[in-house]
XYZ file of C-alpha atoms in Angstrom:
455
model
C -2.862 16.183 -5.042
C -3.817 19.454 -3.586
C -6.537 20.537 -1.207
C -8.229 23.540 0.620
C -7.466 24.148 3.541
C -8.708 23.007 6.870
C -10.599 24.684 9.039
C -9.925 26.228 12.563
C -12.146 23.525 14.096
C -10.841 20.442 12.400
C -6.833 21.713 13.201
C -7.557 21.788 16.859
C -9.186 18.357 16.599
C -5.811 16.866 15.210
C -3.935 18.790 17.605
C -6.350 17.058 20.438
C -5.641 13.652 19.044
C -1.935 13.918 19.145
C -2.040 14.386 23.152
C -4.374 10.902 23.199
C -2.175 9.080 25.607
C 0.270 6.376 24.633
C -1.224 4.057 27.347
C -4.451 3.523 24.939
C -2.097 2.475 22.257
C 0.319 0.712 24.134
C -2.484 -1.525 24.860
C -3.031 -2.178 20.677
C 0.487 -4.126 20.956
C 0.546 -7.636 21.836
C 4.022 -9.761 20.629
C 5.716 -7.218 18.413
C 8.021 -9.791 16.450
C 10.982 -6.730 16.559
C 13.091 -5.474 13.900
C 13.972 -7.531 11.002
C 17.359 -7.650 10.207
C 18.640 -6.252 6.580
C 20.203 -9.359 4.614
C 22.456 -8.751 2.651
C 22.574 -9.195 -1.071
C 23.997 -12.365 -2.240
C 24.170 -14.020 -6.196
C 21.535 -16.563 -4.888
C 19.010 -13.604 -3.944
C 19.637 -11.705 -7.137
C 18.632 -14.632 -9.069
C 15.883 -14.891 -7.209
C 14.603 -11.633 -7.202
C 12.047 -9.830 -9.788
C 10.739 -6.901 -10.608
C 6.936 -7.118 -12.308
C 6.007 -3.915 -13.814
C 2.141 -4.078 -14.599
C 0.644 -1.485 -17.313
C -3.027 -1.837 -16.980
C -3.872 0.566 -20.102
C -1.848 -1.814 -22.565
C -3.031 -4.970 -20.473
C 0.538 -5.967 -19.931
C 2.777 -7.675 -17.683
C 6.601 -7.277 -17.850
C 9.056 -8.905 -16.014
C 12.452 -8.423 -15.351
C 15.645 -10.000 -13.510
C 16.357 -7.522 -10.572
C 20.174 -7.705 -10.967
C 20.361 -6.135 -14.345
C 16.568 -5.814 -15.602
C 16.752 -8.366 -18.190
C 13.822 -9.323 -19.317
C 12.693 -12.665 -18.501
C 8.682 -12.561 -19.826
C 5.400 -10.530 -20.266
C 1.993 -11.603 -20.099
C -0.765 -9.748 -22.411
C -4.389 -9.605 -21.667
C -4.002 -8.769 -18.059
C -4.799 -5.501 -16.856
C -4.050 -5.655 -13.133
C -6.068 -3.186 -11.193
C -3.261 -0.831 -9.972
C -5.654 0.923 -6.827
C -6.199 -2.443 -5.158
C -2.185 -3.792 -5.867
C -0.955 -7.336 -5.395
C -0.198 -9.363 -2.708
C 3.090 -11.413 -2.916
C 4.078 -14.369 -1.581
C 7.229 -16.720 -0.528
C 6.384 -19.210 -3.604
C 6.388 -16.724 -6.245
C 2.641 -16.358 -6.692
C 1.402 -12.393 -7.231
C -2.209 -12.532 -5.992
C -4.138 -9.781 -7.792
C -7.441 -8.689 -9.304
C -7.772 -7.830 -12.690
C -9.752 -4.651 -13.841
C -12.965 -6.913 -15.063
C -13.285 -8.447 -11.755
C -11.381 -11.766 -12.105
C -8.644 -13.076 -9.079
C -5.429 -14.313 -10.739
C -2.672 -16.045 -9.102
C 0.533 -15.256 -11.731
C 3.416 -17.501 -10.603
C 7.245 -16.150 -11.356
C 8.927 -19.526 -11.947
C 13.005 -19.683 -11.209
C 13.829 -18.553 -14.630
C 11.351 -15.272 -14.244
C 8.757 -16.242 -17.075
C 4.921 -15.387 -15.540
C 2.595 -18.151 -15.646
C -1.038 -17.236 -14.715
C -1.883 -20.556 -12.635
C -4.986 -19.957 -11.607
C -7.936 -17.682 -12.081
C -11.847 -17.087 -10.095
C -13.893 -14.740 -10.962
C -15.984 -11.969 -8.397
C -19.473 -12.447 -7.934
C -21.618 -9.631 -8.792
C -24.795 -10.502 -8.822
C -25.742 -8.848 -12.205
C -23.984 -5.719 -11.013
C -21.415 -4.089 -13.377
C -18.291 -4.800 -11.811
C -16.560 -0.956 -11.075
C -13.226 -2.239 -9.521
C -11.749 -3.409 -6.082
C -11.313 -1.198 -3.262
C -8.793 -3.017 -1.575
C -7.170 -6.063 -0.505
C -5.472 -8.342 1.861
C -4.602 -11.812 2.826
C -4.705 -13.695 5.978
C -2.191 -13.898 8.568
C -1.786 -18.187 7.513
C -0.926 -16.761 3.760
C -4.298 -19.292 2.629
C -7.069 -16.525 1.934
C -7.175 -13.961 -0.150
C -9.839 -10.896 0.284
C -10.733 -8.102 -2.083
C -13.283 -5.700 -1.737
C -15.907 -4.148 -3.810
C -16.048 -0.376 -5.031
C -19.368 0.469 -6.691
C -19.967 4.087 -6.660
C -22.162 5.841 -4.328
C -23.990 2.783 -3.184
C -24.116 1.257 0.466
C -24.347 -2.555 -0.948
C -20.397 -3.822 -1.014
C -18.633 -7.074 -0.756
C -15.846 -8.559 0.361
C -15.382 -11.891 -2.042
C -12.905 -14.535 -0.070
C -10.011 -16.806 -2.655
C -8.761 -19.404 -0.852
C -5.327 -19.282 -2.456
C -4.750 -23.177 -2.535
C -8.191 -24.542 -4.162
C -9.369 -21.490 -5.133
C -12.743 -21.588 -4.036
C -14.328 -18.492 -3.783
C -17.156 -17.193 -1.032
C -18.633 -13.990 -0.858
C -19.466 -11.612 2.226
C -22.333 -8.992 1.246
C -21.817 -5.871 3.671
C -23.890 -2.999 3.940
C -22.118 0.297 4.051
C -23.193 3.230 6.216
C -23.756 6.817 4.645
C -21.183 9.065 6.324
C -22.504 13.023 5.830
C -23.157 12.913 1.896
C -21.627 9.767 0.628
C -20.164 6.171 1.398
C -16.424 5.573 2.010
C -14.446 2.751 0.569
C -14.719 -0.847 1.924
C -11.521 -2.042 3.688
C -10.554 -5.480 4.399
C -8.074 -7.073 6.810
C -8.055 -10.535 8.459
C -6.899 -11.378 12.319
C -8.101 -12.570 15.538
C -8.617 -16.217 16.465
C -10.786 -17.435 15.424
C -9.851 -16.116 12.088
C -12.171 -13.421 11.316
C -12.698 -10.818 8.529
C -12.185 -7.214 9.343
C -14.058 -4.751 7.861
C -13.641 -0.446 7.578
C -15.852 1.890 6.663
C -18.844 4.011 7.493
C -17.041 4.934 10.225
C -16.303 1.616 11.985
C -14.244 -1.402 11.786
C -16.714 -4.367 12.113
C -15.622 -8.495 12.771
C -17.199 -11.114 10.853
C -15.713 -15.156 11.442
C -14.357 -16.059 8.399
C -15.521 -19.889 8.926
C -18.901 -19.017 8.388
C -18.194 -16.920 5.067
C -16.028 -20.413 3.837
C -19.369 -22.411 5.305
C -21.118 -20.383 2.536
C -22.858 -18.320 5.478
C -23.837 -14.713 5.867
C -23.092 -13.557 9.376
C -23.873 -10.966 11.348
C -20.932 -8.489 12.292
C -19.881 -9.731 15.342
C -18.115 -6.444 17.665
C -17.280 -2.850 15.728
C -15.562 -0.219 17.222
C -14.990 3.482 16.685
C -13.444 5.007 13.106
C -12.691 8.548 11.934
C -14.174 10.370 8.896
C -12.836 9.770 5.638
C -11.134 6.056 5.838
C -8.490 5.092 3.046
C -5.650 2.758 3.867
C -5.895 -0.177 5.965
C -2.405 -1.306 7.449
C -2.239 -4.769 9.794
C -0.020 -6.435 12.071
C 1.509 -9.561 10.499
C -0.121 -11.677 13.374
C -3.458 -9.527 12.792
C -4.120 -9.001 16.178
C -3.598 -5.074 15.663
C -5.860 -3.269 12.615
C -5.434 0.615 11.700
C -6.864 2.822 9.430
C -6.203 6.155 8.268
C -8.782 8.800 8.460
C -8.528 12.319 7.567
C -7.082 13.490 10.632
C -5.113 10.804 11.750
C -4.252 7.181 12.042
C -7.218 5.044 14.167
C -6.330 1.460 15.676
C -7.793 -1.434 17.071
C -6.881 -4.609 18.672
C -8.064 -7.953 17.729
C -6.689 -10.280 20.175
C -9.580 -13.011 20.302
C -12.802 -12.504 17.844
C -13.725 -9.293 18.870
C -12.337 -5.894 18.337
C -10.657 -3.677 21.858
C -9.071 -1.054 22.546
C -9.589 2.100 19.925
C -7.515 4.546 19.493
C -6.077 7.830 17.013
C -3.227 9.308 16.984
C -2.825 12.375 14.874
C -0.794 12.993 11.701
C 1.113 16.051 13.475
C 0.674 18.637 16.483
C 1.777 21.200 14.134
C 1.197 21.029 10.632
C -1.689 21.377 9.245
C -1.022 17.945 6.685
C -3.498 15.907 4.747
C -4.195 12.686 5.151
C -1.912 9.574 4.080
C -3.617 7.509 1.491
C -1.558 4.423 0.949
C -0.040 3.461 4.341
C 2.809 0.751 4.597
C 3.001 -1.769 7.230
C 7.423 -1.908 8.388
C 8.809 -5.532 8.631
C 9.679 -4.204 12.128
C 6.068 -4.762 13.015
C 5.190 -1.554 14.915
C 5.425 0.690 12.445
C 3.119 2.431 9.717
C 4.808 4.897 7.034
C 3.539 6.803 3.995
C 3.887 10.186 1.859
C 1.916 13.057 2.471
C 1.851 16.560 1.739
C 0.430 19.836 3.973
C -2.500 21.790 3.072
C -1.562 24.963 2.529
C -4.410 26.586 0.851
C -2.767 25.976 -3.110
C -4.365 25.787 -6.171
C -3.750 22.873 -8.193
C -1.611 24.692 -10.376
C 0.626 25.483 -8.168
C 1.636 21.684 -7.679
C 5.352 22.429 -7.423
C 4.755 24.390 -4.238
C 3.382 21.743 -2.243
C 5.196 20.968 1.394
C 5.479 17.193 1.257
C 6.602 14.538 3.949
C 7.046 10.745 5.104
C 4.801 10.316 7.717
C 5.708 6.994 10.283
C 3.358 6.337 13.325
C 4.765 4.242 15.981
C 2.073 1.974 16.906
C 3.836 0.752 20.421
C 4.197 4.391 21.331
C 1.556 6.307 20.131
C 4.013 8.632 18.351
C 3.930 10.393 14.739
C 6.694 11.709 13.347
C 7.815 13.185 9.974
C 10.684 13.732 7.642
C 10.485 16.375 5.062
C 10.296 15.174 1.255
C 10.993 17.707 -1.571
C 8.341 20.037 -2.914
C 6.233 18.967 -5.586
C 4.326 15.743 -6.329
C 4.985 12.727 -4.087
C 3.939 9.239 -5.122
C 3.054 5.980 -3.115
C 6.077 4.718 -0.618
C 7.859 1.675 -1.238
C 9.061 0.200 1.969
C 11.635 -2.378 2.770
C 13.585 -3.833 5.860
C 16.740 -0.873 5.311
C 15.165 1.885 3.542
C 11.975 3.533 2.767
C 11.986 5.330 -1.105
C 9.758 7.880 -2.454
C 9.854 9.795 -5.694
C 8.986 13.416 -6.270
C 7.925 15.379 -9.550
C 9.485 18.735 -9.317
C 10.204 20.923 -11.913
C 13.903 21.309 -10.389
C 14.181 17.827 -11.372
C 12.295 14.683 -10.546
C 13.790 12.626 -7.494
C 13.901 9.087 -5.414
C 14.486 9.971 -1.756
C 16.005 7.383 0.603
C 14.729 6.967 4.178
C 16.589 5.017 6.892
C 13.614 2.502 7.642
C 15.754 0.365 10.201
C 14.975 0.730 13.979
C 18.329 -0.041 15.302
C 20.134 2.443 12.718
C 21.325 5.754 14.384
C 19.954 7.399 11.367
C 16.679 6.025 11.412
C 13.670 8.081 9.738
C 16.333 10.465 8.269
C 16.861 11.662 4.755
C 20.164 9.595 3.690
C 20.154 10.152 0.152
C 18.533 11.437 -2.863
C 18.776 10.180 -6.379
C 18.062 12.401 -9.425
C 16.334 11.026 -12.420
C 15.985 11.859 -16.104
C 12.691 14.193 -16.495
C 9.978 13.035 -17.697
C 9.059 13.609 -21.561
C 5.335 14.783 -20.636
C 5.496 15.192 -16.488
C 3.558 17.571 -15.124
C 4.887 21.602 -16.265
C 4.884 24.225 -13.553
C 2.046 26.417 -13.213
C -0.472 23.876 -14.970
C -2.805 21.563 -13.547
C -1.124 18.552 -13.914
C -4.169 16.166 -14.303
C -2.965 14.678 -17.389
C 0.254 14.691 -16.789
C 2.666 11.439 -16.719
C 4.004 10.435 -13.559
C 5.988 7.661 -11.624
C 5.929 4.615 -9.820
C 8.477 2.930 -7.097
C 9.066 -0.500 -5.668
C 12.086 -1.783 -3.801
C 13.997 -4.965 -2.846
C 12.796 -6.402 0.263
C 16.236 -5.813 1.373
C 16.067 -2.214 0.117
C 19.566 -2.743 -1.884
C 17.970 -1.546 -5.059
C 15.011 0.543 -5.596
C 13.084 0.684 -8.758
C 11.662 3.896 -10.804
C 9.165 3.731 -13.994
C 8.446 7.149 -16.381
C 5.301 6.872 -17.626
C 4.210 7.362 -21.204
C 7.896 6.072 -21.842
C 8.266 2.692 -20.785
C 11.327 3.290 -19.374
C 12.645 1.553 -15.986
C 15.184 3.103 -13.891
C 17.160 0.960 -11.455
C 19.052 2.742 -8.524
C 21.424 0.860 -6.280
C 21.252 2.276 -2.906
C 24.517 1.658 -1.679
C 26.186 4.334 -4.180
C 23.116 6.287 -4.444
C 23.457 6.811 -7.731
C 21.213 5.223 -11.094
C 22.592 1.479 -12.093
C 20.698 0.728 -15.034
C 17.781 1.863 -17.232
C 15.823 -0.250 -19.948
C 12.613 0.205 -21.674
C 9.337 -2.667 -21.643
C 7.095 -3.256 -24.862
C 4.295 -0.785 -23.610
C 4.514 2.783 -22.601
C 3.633 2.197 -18.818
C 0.968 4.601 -19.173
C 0.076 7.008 -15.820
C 3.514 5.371 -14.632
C 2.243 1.909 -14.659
C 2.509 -0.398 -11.290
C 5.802 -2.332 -10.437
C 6.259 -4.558 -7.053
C 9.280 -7.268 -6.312
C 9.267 -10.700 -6.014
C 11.864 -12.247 -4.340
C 11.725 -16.049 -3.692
C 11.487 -17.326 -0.200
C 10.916 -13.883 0.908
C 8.782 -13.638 4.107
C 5.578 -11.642 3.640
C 5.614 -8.472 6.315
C 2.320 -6.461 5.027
C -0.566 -8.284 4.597
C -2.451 -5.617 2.764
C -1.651 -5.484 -0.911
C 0.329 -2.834 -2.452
């Protein structure tokens, strides 16, 4: 979680990119839908809503009842492969890949039990599969794509589900070296025609996606510029706008027809020296991209409670960054819904979930509107250790941000928090430990999909 720092050189080039003007962005934007309007919590929605908590060491699959985390069913044998995440949609299906290389579609029926309805397995041509990279689905909710992560190697894939026969085509792609080594595979889908969008080796490339389902191999059809160090794709829910972020700042293209226009970067900050955000988040309002960071400040990884931390949120349409300062200590991954954003920190002051104002229209909007403490952890990372054993924490929240969800790892345990009060609801333990904090995500049925990537 810590780094060295930066140098002189690569500080001025962030502070460069943050003067890039807005006009180059601007020109990335093409319909923004607008804000999305917070709904408000109803009976009907609360039986409709789920939390799946996912513990890939045990090969477990929990689910619970949102409203009072009940739970409704578990699936064993299925070790979902927590880097890549899950993609959910408005029927109840969780599309995921599975740490052996296998696509599952797990349905949530009404009453909450998981059913896995179907199943396809990567190709890997002999290869040992060494687990997804990422993935995403298509702006029409019908294909699925996951890429490939073998180690230190340029050959990569991105294998293509289509979600409702579940046929399943593969795209080899060919990696460029980038100084000593190869940088993860990314994989969006946008334009029209429909095309796959690939980043890495610094640049996002096109290939049509109707020649991949023809059972062709085609040639990458436009690239375009992208930074060093690529990790986190984020896409506009019509897919006309693709970003990345690099490890100075956020790049963006647009996609309007089949070929990439109009690159871009905008830096993480003008001012602080920060590190890059790994696991972006795409807003429902459709012009915005948040995450957690921290700053590099030159500590060693012992002295993890030190660490400056922040929510970074790049305005697309306006070629802005801004941040909002987190507690000290050990951020995780952002959940992100139409109300609030939520991220919890390891500290040893106390672990806590802090609550963002994610809505546009809200006078507090990207402010700090509430904290949440949360029982420690029973083996969280100690002060003045290197915490790379330590447990840790995951977060989700309801798409409607009225309750956010916490796990402690090792422990099983779930915490619920209800956002309103600001203050913990309900806690219950699942069969299995939850081991490195497990993965959890919400389903809630009939819920429009706003990030295409999977989380």
């Amino acid at each position: 979680m810590t780094s060295t720092s930066a140098s002189p050189s690569t500080v001025r080039r962030r502070h460069a990119l943050a003067a890039i003007s807005s006009a180059v962005v601007l020109g990335l934007t093409f319909g923004s839908s607008g804000p999305a309007g917070a709904t408000t919590a109803s009976a009907a929605a609360d039986r409709n809503t789920f939390v799946v908590a996912a513990d890939a060491a045990a090969g477990a699959v929990h689910v619970l009842r949102a409203s009072d985390l009940r739970r409704t069913g578990s699936l064993a044998g299925l070790d979902v492969d927590v880097h890549a995440g899950t993609v959910v949609l408005p029927d109840g299906r969780v599309i995921l890949a599975d740490e052996h290389g296998t696509v599952h579609a797990v349905r949530i029926e009404r009453a909450g039990r998981p059913v896995i309805e179907r199943s396809a397995a990567i190709p890997t041509g002999g290869r040992d599969w060494a687990g997804a990279a990422w993935a995403a689905i298509d702006p029409s909710l019908r294909h699925y794509g996951v890429s490939s992560a073998y180690e230190d190697s340029p050959d990569q894939s991105v294998t293509v589900v289509d979600l409702q026969t579940f046929a399943v085509r593969q795209l080899p792609v060919t990696v460029d070296k980038v100084g000593d080594g190869y940088t993860e595979l990314q994989v969006t889908f946008g334009g029209r025609p429909a095309q796959i969008v690939t980043a890495a080796g610094g640049k996002f490339r096109t290939y049509p996606l109707a020649d991949v389902l023809a059972g062709r191999v085609p040639a990458a059809t436009s690239s375009a510029p992208l930074g060093a160090d690529n990790h986190g794709p984020a896409v506009s829910r019509r897919g006309d706008r693709h970003f990345s972020t690099t490890a100075d700042g956020i790049d963006g293209v647009a996609l309007p027809g089949a070929k990439l226009v109009g690159h871009a970067s905008v830096a993480y900050s003008a001012t602080r020296n920060v590190v890059q955000v790994w696991r972006p988040r795409w807003s429902s309002d459709d012009r915005t991209v948040w995450g957690s960071m921290n700053e590099d400040t030159g500590l060693a990884p012992a002295q993890w409670a030190e660490q400056r931390n922040h929510v970074h949120v790049l305005d697309t349409s306006a070629a802005r960054s801004s941040l909002t300062k987190l507690p000290d200590g050990l951020p995780g991954r952002l959940a992100l819904s139409t109300r609030y954003a939520a991220v919890t920190t390891l500290s040893p002051q106390g672990d806590v979930t802090t609550l963002i104002d994610a809505d546009p229209r809200s006078a507090t909007y990207r402010r700090v509107v509430g904290t949440v403490a949360l029982a420690p952890l029973a083996r969280g990372p100690v002060a003045d250790r290197v915490p790379d054993d330590a447990e840790t924490r995951f977060t989700a929240i309801t798409p409607d941000g009225a309750r956010a969800f916490v796990t402690s790892g090792g422990e099983g345990r779930i915490t619920a928090v209800d956002t309103r009060t600001r203050a913990v609801s309900r806690t219950v333990t699942v069969p299995t430990p939850l081991t490195g904090g497990g993965y959890l995500t919400v389903v809630r049925l009939g819920a429009p999909v706003t990030d295409l990537v999977a989380r």
